[in-house]
Amino acid sequence: GSGIALLHAKSQFAADAAFGIIRLAKALNYSEAVTTAFVIIMPKAAGKTYVDTAGFLSAQLIERIGFAEVMREGTPTEVKEEVAAVFRERFGMKVAEIMNNDDADRQ
């Protein structure tokens, strides 16, 4: 395990999507020792783009080598840089998808 709990929710009280890391002073016993919480919250009415982006971000805990370690142990600057890299990758993928669809529509 990574020692990270993923907490996510939609709420009527969330004006916009937000992401955060909570590092615990004392580990919680939650099917494994958890020292870090990866938190994603979004508006209750969040659309597909919000949900897809949150899902992509949370999937990086498993899929991206080193991501969990940075979330668990990195400095605030390292965490921001790693998350920014994930968002650049995600939006690059979306731009490529849109461009490919646009090219297919022209044919």
Short mmCIF file of N, CA, C and O in Angstrom, two decimals:
data_model
loop_
_atom_site.label_atom_id
_atom_site.label_comp_id
_atom_site.label_asym_id
_atom_site.label_seq_id
_atom_site.Cartn_x
_atom_site.Cartn_y
_atom_site.Cartn_z
N GLY A 1 0.80 -1.18 0.00
CA GLY A 1 0.00 0.00 0.00
C GLY A 1 0.84 1.25 0.00
O GLY A 1 2.03 1.24 0.27
N SER A 2 0.19 2.33 -0.32
CA SER A 2 0.89 3.61 -0.42
C SER A 2 0.81 4.44 0.85
O SER A 2 1.48 5.45 0.97
N GLY A 3 -0.06 4.03 1.79
CA GLY A 3 -0.25 4.83 2.99
C GLY A 3 -1.08 6.07 2.75
O GLY A 3 -1.10 7.00 3.54
N ILE A 4 -1.80 6.08 1.61
CA ILE A 4 -2.62 7.24 1.24
C ILE A 4 -4.08 6.81 1.13
O ILE A 4 -4.41 5.82 0.49
N ALA A 5 -4.95 7.59 1.76
CA ALA A 5 -6.39 7.40 1.63
C ALA A 5 -6.90 8.41 0.61
O ALA A 5 -6.50 9.58 0.62
N LEU A 6 -7.78 7.97 -0.28
CA LEU A 6 -8.40 8.86 -1.26
C LEU A 6 -9.78 9.25 -0.75
O LEU A 6 -10.64 8.41 -0.54
N LEU A 7 -9.96 10.54 -0.51
CA LEU A 7 -11.24 11.07 -0.06
C LEU A 7 -11.78 11.98 -1.16
O LEU A 7 -11.10 12.90 -1.61
N HIS A 8 -12.99 11.68 -1.63
CA HIS A 8 -13.57 12.50 -2.69
C HIS A 8 -15.06 12.64 -2.45
O HIS A 8 -15.70 11.74 -1.92
N ALA A 9 -15.56 13.81 -2.87
CA ALA A 9 -16.98 14.07 -2.66
C ALA A 9 -17.46 15.17 -3.59
O ALA A 9 -16.68 16.01 -4.03
N LYS A 10 -18.77 15.14 -3.84
CA LYS A 10 -19.46 16.25 -4.47
C LYS A 10 -20.29 16.90 -3.37
O LYS A 10 -20.88 16.21 -2.55
N SER A 11 -20.34 18.23 -3.37
CA SER A 11 -21.07 18.93 -2.33
C SER A 11 -21.75 20.17 -2.88
O SER A 11 -21.17 20.88 -3.72
N GLN A 12 -22.94 20.44 -2.39
CA GLN A 12 -23.64 21.67 -2.76
C GLN A 12 -22.91 22.89 -2.22
O GLN A 12 -23.15 24.00 -2.66
N PHE A 13 -22.03 22.70 -1.24
CA PHE A 13 -21.31 23.81 -0.63
C PHE A 13 -19.99 24.12 -1.32
O PHE A 13 -19.34 25.11 -0.99
N ALA A 14 -19.58 23.30 -2.28
CA ALA A 14 -18.35 23.55 -3.03
C ALA A 14 -18.68 24.43 -4.23
O ALA A 14 -19.48 24.08 -5.08
N ALA A 15 -18.06 25.60 -4.27
CA ALA A 15 -18.29 26.53 -5.38
C ALA A 15 -17.52 26.10 -6.62
O ALA A 15 -17.93 26.37 -7.74
N ASP A 16 -16.40 25.41 -6.42
CA ASP A 16 -15.56 24.97 -7.52
C ASP A 16 -14.82 23.72 -7.09
O ASP A 16 -14.83 23.37 -5.90
N ALA A 17 -14.17 23.05 -8.01
CA ALA A 17 -13.40 21.87 -7.67
C ALA A 17 -12.14 22.28 -6.90
O ALA A 17 -11.57 23.35 -7.14
N ALA A 18 -11.74 21.44 -5.97
CA ALA A 18 -10.53 21.70 -5.20
C ALA A 18 -9.83 20.39 -4.88
O ALA A 18 -10.46 19.33 -4.81
N PHE A 19 -8.55 20.48 -4.71
CA PHE A 19 -7.71 19.33 -4.43
C PHE A 19 -6.80 19.70 -3.26
O PHE A 19 -6.38 20.84 -3.13
N GLY A 20 -6.51 18.74 -2.40
CA GLY A 20 -5.61 19.01 -1.29
C GLY A 20 -4.97 17.74 -0.76
O GLY A 20 -5.43 16.63 -1.04
N ILE A 21 -3.94 17.93 -0.01
CA ILE A 21 -3.22 16.84 0.66
C ILE A 21 -3.26 17.14 2.15
O ILE A 21 -2.98 18.26 2.58
N ILE A 22 -3.63 16.14 2.93
CA ILE A 22 -3.58 16.26 4.39
C ILE A 22 -2.60 15.22 4.88
O ILE A 22 -2.74 14.03 4.59
N ARG A 23 -1.60 15.67 5.61
CA ARG A 23 -0.62 14.74 6.19
C ARG A 23 -0.89 14.63 7.68
O ARG A 23 -0.97 15.63 8.38
N LEU A 24 -1.06 13.41 8.12
CA LEU A 24 -1.43 13.16 9.51
C LEU A 24 -0.19 13.02 10.40
O LEU A 24 0.79 12.39 10.01
N ALA A 25 -0.26 13.58 11.59
CA ALA A 25 0.83 13.47 12.54
C ALA A 25 0.95 12.04 13.06
O ALA A 25 2.05 11.56 13.36
N LYS A 26 -0.19 11.36 13.14
CA LYS A 26 -0.22 9.98 13.62
C LYS A 26 -1.01 9.15 12.61
O LYS A 26 -2.09 9.52 12.19
N ALA A 27 -0.45 8.02 12.21
CA ALA A 27 -1.09 7.16 11.21
C ALA A 27 -2.44 6.64 11.70
O ALA A 27 -2.61 6.34 12.88
N LEU A 28 -3.38 6.53 10.77
CA LEU A 28 -4.67 5.90 11.04
C LEU A 28 -4.61 4.47 10.54
O LEU A 28 -4.01 4.19 9.50
N ASN A 29 -5.25 3.57 11.24
CA ASN A 29 -5.31 2.18 10.81
C ASN A 29 -6.57 2.01 9.96
O ASN A 29 -7.66 1.92 10.48
N TYR A 30 -6.42 1.98 8.65
CA TYR A 30 -7.54 1.93 7.71
C TYR A 30 -7.19 0.92 6.62
O TYR A 30 -6.76 1.28 5.55
N SER A 31 -7.31 -0.34 6.93
CA SER A 31 -6.88 -1.48 6.11
C SER A 31 -5.38 -1.48 5.86
O SER A 31 -4.83 -2.44 5.37
N GLU A 32 -4.72 -0.42 6.22
CA GLU A 32 -3.27 -0.28 6.24
C GLU A 32 -2.99 1.01 7.02
O GLU A 32 -3.91 1.78 7.29
N ALA A 33 -1.74 1.24 7.36
CA ALA A 33 -1.40 2.48 8.06
C ALA A 33 -1.47 3.64 7.06
O ALA A 33 -0.77 3.65 6.06
N VAL A 34 -2.35 4.59 7.32
CA VAL A 34 -2.54 5.75 6.45
C VAL A 34 -1.96 6.98 7.12
O VAL A 34 -2.31 7.30 8.25
N THR A 35 -1.06 7.64 6.39
CA THR A 35 -0.42 8.84 6.92
C THR A 35 -0.78 10.09 6.12
O THR A 35 -0.47 11.20 6.53
N THR A 36 -1.41 9.88 4.96
CA THR A 36 -1.72 10.98 4.06
C THR A 36 -3.12 10.80 3.47
O THR A 36 -3.49 9.69 3.10
N ALA A 37 -3.87 11.89 3.37
CA ALA A 37 -5.17 11.87 2.70
C ALA A 37 -5.08 12.73 1.45
O ALA A 37 -4.60 13.87 1.48
N PHE A 38 -5.51 12.17 0.34
CA PHE A 38 -5.57 12.83 -0.96
C PHE A 38 -7.03 13.23 -1.13
O PHE A 38 -7.91 12.37 -1.23
N VAL A 39 -7.33 14.53 -1.10
CA VAL A 39 -8.71 15.01 -1.03
C VAL A 39 -9.10 15.74 -2.31
O VAL A 39 -8.40 16.63 -2.77
N ILE A 40 -10.24 15.32 -2.87
CA ILE A 40 -10.81 15.98 -4.04
C ILE A 40 -12.27 16.29 -3.73
O ILE A 40 -13.02 15.41 -3.33
N ILE A 41 -12.65 17.56 -3.92
CA ILE A 41 -14.05 17.95 -3.72
C ILE A 41 -14.48 18.76 -4.93
O ILE A 41 -13.68 19.48 -5.52
N MET A 42 -15.73 18.60 -5.30
CA MET A 42 -16.25 19.33 -6.45
C MET A 42 -17.71 19.68 -6.21
O MET A 42 -18.37 19.08 -5.37
N PRO A 43 -18.22 20.65 -6.97
CA PRO A 43 -19.63 21.02 -6.81
C PRO A 43 -20.55 19.84 -7.11
O PRO A 43 -20.24 18.99 -7.95
N LYS A 44 -21.67 19.80 -6.45
CA LYS A 44 -22.65 18.74 -6.65
C LYS A 44 -23.08 18.64 -8.12
O LYS A 44 -23.29 17.56 -8.64
N ALA A 45 -23.17 19.77 -8.77
CA ALA A 45 -23.61 19.80 -10.17
C ALA A 45 -22.43 19.68 -11.15
O ALA A 45 -22.58 19.96 -12.33
N ALA A 46 -21.28 19.24 -10.67
CA ALA A 46 -20.10 19.13 -11.53
C ALA A 46 -20.39 18.24 -12.73
O ALA A 46 -20.99 17.18 -12.61
N GLY A 47 -19.95 18.70 -13.86
CA GLY A 47 -20.17 17.97 -15.10
C GLY A 47 -19.11 16.92 -15.37
O GLY A 47 -18.21 16.68 -14.55
N LYS A 48 -19.20 16.32 -16.53
CA LYS A 48 -18.33 15.24 -16.94
C LYS A 48 -16.85 15.64 -16.92
O LYS A 48 -15.99 14.86 -16.52
N THR A 49 -16.53 16.85 -17.35
CA THR A 49 -15.14 17.29 -17.38
C THR A 49 -14.54 17.30 -15.98
O THR A 49 -13.42 16.82 -15.77
N TYR A 50 -15.27 17.81 -15.00
CA TYR A 50 -14.80 17.81 -13.61
C TYR A 50 -14.55 16.38 -13.14
O TYR A 50 -13.51 16.06 -12.57
N VAL A 51 -15.54 15.53 -13.35
CA VAL A 51 -15.47 14.15 -12.86
C VAL A 51 -14.34 13.38 -13.54
O VAL A 51 -13.56 12.68 -12.89
N ASP A 52 -14.22 13.53 -14.86
CA ASP A 52 -13.14 12.86 -15.59
C ASP A 52 -11.77 13.32 -15.12
O ASP A 52 -10.85 12.53 -14.96
N THR A 53 -11.62 14.62 -14.91
CA THR A 53 -10.34 15.17 -14.47
C THR A 53 -10.00 14.69 -13.06
O THR A 53 -8.86 14.30 -12.79
N ALA A 54 -10.98 14.67 -12.17
CA ALA A 54 -10.75 14.17 -10.81
C ALA A 54 -10.37 12.69 -10.84
O ALA A 54 -9.48 12.25 -10.11
N GLY A 55 -11.05 11.93 -11.67
CA GLY A 55 -10.73 10.51 -11.82
C GLY A 55 -9.33 10.29 -12.34
O GLY A 55 -8.59 9.42 -11.87
N PHE A 56 -8.93 11.10 -13.34
CA PHE A 56 -7.58 10.99 -13.89
C PHE A 56 -6.55 11.33 -12.82
O PHE A 56 -5.54 10.62 -12.67
N LEU A 57 -6.80 12.39 -12.06
CA LEU A 57 -5.87 12.80 -11.02
C LEU A 57 -5.72 11.71 -9.96
O LEU A 57 -4.60 11.34 -9.58
N SER A 58 -6.83 11.16 -9.49
CA SER A 58 -6.75 10.12 -8.46
C SER A 58 -6.11 8.85 -8.98
O SER A 58 -5.41 8.15 -8.25
N ALA A 59 -6.30 8.53 -10.26
CA ALA A 59 -5.69 7.33 -10.83
C ALA A 59 -4.17 7.41 -10.83
O ALA A 59 -3.48 6.37 -10.79
N GLN A 60 -3.63 8.61 -10.80
CA GLN A 60 -2.18 8.77 -10.81
C GLN A 60 -1.52 8.20 -9.54
O GLN A 60 -0.34 7.86 -9.55
N LEU A 61 -2.30 8.08 -8.46
CA LEU A 61 -1.77 7.48 -7.23
C LEU A 61 -1.27 6.06 -7.50
O LEU A 61 -0.33 5.59 -6.86
N ILE A 62 -1.90 5.39 -8.44
CA ILE A 62 -1.54 4.01 -8.77
C ILE A 62 -0.68 3.95 -10.02
O ILE A 62 0.30 3.22 -10.09
N GLU A 63 -1.04 4.74 -11.02
CA GLU A 63 -0.45 4.58 -12.35
C GLU A 63 0.84 5.35 -12.58
O GLU A 63 1.65 4.93 -13.41
N ARG A 64 1.04 6.46 -11.92
CA ARG A 64 2.21 7.31 -12.21
C ARG A 64 3.32 7.02 -11.22
O ARG A 64 3.17 7.24 -10.01
N ILE A 65 4.42 6.55 -11.73
CA ILE A 65 5.56 6.20 -10.87
C ILE A 65 6.03 7.44 -10.13
O ILE A 65 6.27 8.49 -10.72
N GLY A 66 6.12 7.33 -8.81
CA GLY A 66 6.62 8.41 -7.96
C GLY A 66 5.57 9.40 -7.49
O GLY A 66 5.83 10.19 -6.59
N PHE A 67 4.37 9.37 -8.09
CA PHE A 67 3.34 10.35 -7.74
C PHE A 67 2.91 10.22 -6.28
O PHE A 67 2.85 11.20 -5.55
N ALA A 68 2.63 8.99 -5.84
CA ALA A 68 2.20 8.77 -4.46
C ALA A 68 3.27 9.23 -3.47
O ALA A 68 2.97 9.83 -2.44
N GLU A 69 4.52 8.96 -3.81
CA GLU A 69 5.61 9.35 -2.91
C GLU A 69 5.70 10.87 -2.77
O GLU A 69 5.91 11.37 -1.67
N VAL A 70 5.53 11.57 -3.89
CA VAL A 70 5.56 13.03 -3.81
C VAL A 70 4.38 13.54 -2.99
O VAL A 70 4.54 14.44 -2.16
N MET A 71 3.18 12.95 -3.18
CA MET A 71 2.02 13.37 -2.41
C MET A 71 2.24 13.11 -0.92
O MET A 71 1.85 13.90 -0.06
N ARG A 72 2.91 12.00 -0.60
CA ARG A 72 3.12 11.62 0.79
C ARG A 72 4.28 12.38 1.44
O ARG A 72 4.21 12.73 2.61
N GLU A 73 5.34 12.65 0.70
CA GLU A 73 6.57 13.16 1.32
C GLU A 73 7.11 14.46 0.73
O GLU A 73 8.03 15.04 1.28
N GLY A 74 6.55 14.91 -0.40
CA GLY A 74 7.10 16.07 -1.07
C GLY A 74 6.80 17.38 -0.36
O GLY A 74 5.88 17.48 0.45
N THR A 75 7.60 18.38 -0.71
CA THR A 75 7.36 19.73 -0.21
C THR A 75 6.11 20.28 -0.91
O THR A 75 5.70 19.75 -1.95
N PRO A 76 5.53 21.34 -0.39
CA PRO A 76 4.38 21.94 -1.08
C PRO A 76 4.70 22.29 -2.54
O PRO A 76 3.87 22.07 -3.42
N THR A 77 5.90 22.79 -2.80
CA THR A 77 6.29 23.12 -4.17
C THR A 77 6.37 21.87 -5.03
O THR A 77 5.88 21.86 -6.17
N GLU A 78 6.93 20.79 -4.52
CA GLU A 78 7.02 19.54 -5.28
C GLU A 78 5.63 18.98 -5.58
O GLU A 78 5.38 18.47 -6.68
N VAL A 79 4.73 19.05 -4.60
CA VAL A 79 3.36 18.58 -4.81
C VAL A 79 2.70 19.39 -5.92
O VAL A 79 2.10 18.83 -6.85
N LYS A 80 2.80 20.71 -5.85
CA LYS A 80 2.19 21.57 -6.87
C LYS A 80 2.77 21.28 -8.25
O LYS A 80 2.04 21.22 -9.24
N GLU A 81 4.09 21.11 -8.33
CA GLU A 81 4.73 20.83 -9.62
C GLU A 81 4.27 19.49 -10.19
O GLU A 81 4.03 19.36 -11.39
N GLU A 82 4.15 18.47 -9.33
CA GLU A 82 3.72 17.15 -9.78
C GLU A 82 2.26 17.18 -10.26
O GLU A 82 1.93 16.61 -11.30
N VAL A 83 1.41 17.86 -9.52
CA VAL A 83 0.00 17.97 -9.93
C VAL A 83 -0.10 18.79 -11.22
O VAL A 83 -0.87 18.43 -12.12
N ALA A 84 0.67 19.85 -11.34
CA ALA A 84 0.67 20.65 -12.56
C ALA A 84 1.10 19.79 -13.76
O ALA A 84 0.53 19.90 -14.85
N ALA A 85 2.09 18.92 -13.57
CA ALA A 85 2.54 18.04 -14.64
C ALA A 85 1.42 17.08 -15.06
O ALA A 85 1.23 16.82 -16.25
N VAL A 86 0.67 16.59 -14.09
CA VAL A 86 -0.46 15.70 -14.39
C VAL A 86 -1.52 16.46 -15.18
O VAL A 86 -2.05 15.95 -16.18
N PHE A 87 -1.83 17.69 -14.77
CA PHE A 87 -2.83 18.47 -15.49
C PHE A 87 -2.35 18.82 -16.90
O PHE A 87 -3.14 18.76 -17.84
N ARG A 88 -1.07 19.13 -17.07
CA ARG A 88 -0.55 19.40 -18.42
C ARG A 88 -0.71 18.16 -19.30
O ARG A 88 -1.12 18.26 -20.46
N GLU A 89 -0.39 17.00 -18.73
CA GLU A 89 -0.54 15.75 -19.48
C GLU A 89 -2.00 15.51 -19.86
O GLU A 89 -2.32 15.19 -21.00
N ARG A 90 -2.90 15.67 -18.89
CA ARG A 90 -4.33 15.43 -19.12
C ARG A 90 -4.88 16.36 -20.20
O ARG A 90 -5.58 15.94 -21.11
N PHE A 91 -4.57 17.65 -20.08
CA PHE A 91 -5.12 18.59 -21.04
C PHE A 91 -4.45 18.46 -22.40
O PHE A 91 -5.09 18.68 -23.43
N GLY A 92 -3.21 18.02 -22.43
CA GLY A 92 -2.56 17.70 -23.70
C GLY A 92 -3.27 16.55 -24.40
O GLY A 92 -3.47 16.57 -25.62
N MET A 93 -3.66 15.54 -23.62
CA MET A 93 -4.41 14.41 -24.16
C MET A 93 -5.76 14.88 -24.71
O MET A 93 -6.20 14.43 -25.78
N LYS A 94 -6.44 15.77 -23.99
CA LYS A 94 -7.75 16.26 -24.43
C LYS A 94 -7.62 17.08 -25.71
O LYS A 94 -8.45 16.97 -26.61
N VAL A 95 -6.58 17.91 -25.80
CA VAL A 95 -6.37 18.70 -27.01
C VAL A 95 -6.13 17.77 -28.20
O VAL A 95 -6.71 17.96 -29.28
N ALA A 96 -5.30 16.75 -28.01
CA ALA A 96 -5.04 15.78 -29.08
C ALA A 96 -6.33 15.07 -29.50
O ALA A 96 -6.59 14.88 -30.69
N GLU A 97 -7.15 14.72 -28.51
CA GLU A 97 -8.43 14.06 -28.80
C GLU A 97 -9.34 14.97 -29.62
O GLU A 97 -9.94 14.54 -30.61
N ILE A 98 -9.42 16.23 -29.25
CA ILE A 98 -10.26 17.19 -29.96
C ILE A 98 -9.73 17.40 -31.38
O ILE A 98 -10.50 17.41 -32.34
N MET A 99 -8.41 17.52 -31.50
CA MET A 99 -7.81 17.73 -32.83
C MET A 99 -8.05 16.52 -33.72
O MET A 99 -8.35 16.67 -34.91
N ASN A 100 -7.94 15.31 -33.18
CA ASN A 100 -8.18 14.10 -33.95
C ASN A 100 -9.64 14.01 -34.38
O ASN A 100 -9.93 13.61 -35.50
N ASN A 101 -10.55 14.39 -33.48
CA ASN A 101 -11.98 14.38 -33.82
C ASN A 101 -12.27 15.41 -34.91
O ASN A 101 -13.05 15.17 -35.81
N ASP A 102 -11.62 16.58 -34.79
CA ASP A 102 -11.81 17.65 -35.79
C ASP A 102 -11.30 17.17 -37.15
O ASP A 102 -11.96 17.38 -38.17
N ASP A 103 -10.15 16.50 -37.18
CA ASP A 103 -9.60 15.97 -38.44
C ASP A 103 -10.53 14.91 -39.03
O ASP A 103 -10.75 14.88 -40.23
N ALA A 104 -11.09 14.05 -38.18
CA ALA A 104 -12.00 13.00 -38.66
C ALA A 104 -13.28 13.61 -39.22
O ALA A 104 -13.83 13.11 -40.21
N ASP A 105 -13.75 14.70 -38.61
CA ASP A 105 -14.97 15.37 -39.09
C ASP A 105 -14.78 15.98 -40.47
O ASP A 105 -15.72 16.09 -41.25
N ARG A 106 -13.56 16.37 -40.78
CA ARG A 106 -13.26 17.01 -42.07
C ARG A 106 -13.15 15.99 -43.21
O ARG A 106 -13.20 16.36 -44.36
N GLN A 107 -12.97 14.74 -42.89
CA GLN A 107 -12.77 13.73 -43.93
C GLN A 107 -14.06 13.19 -44.46
O GLN A 107 -15.09 13.21 -44.05
#
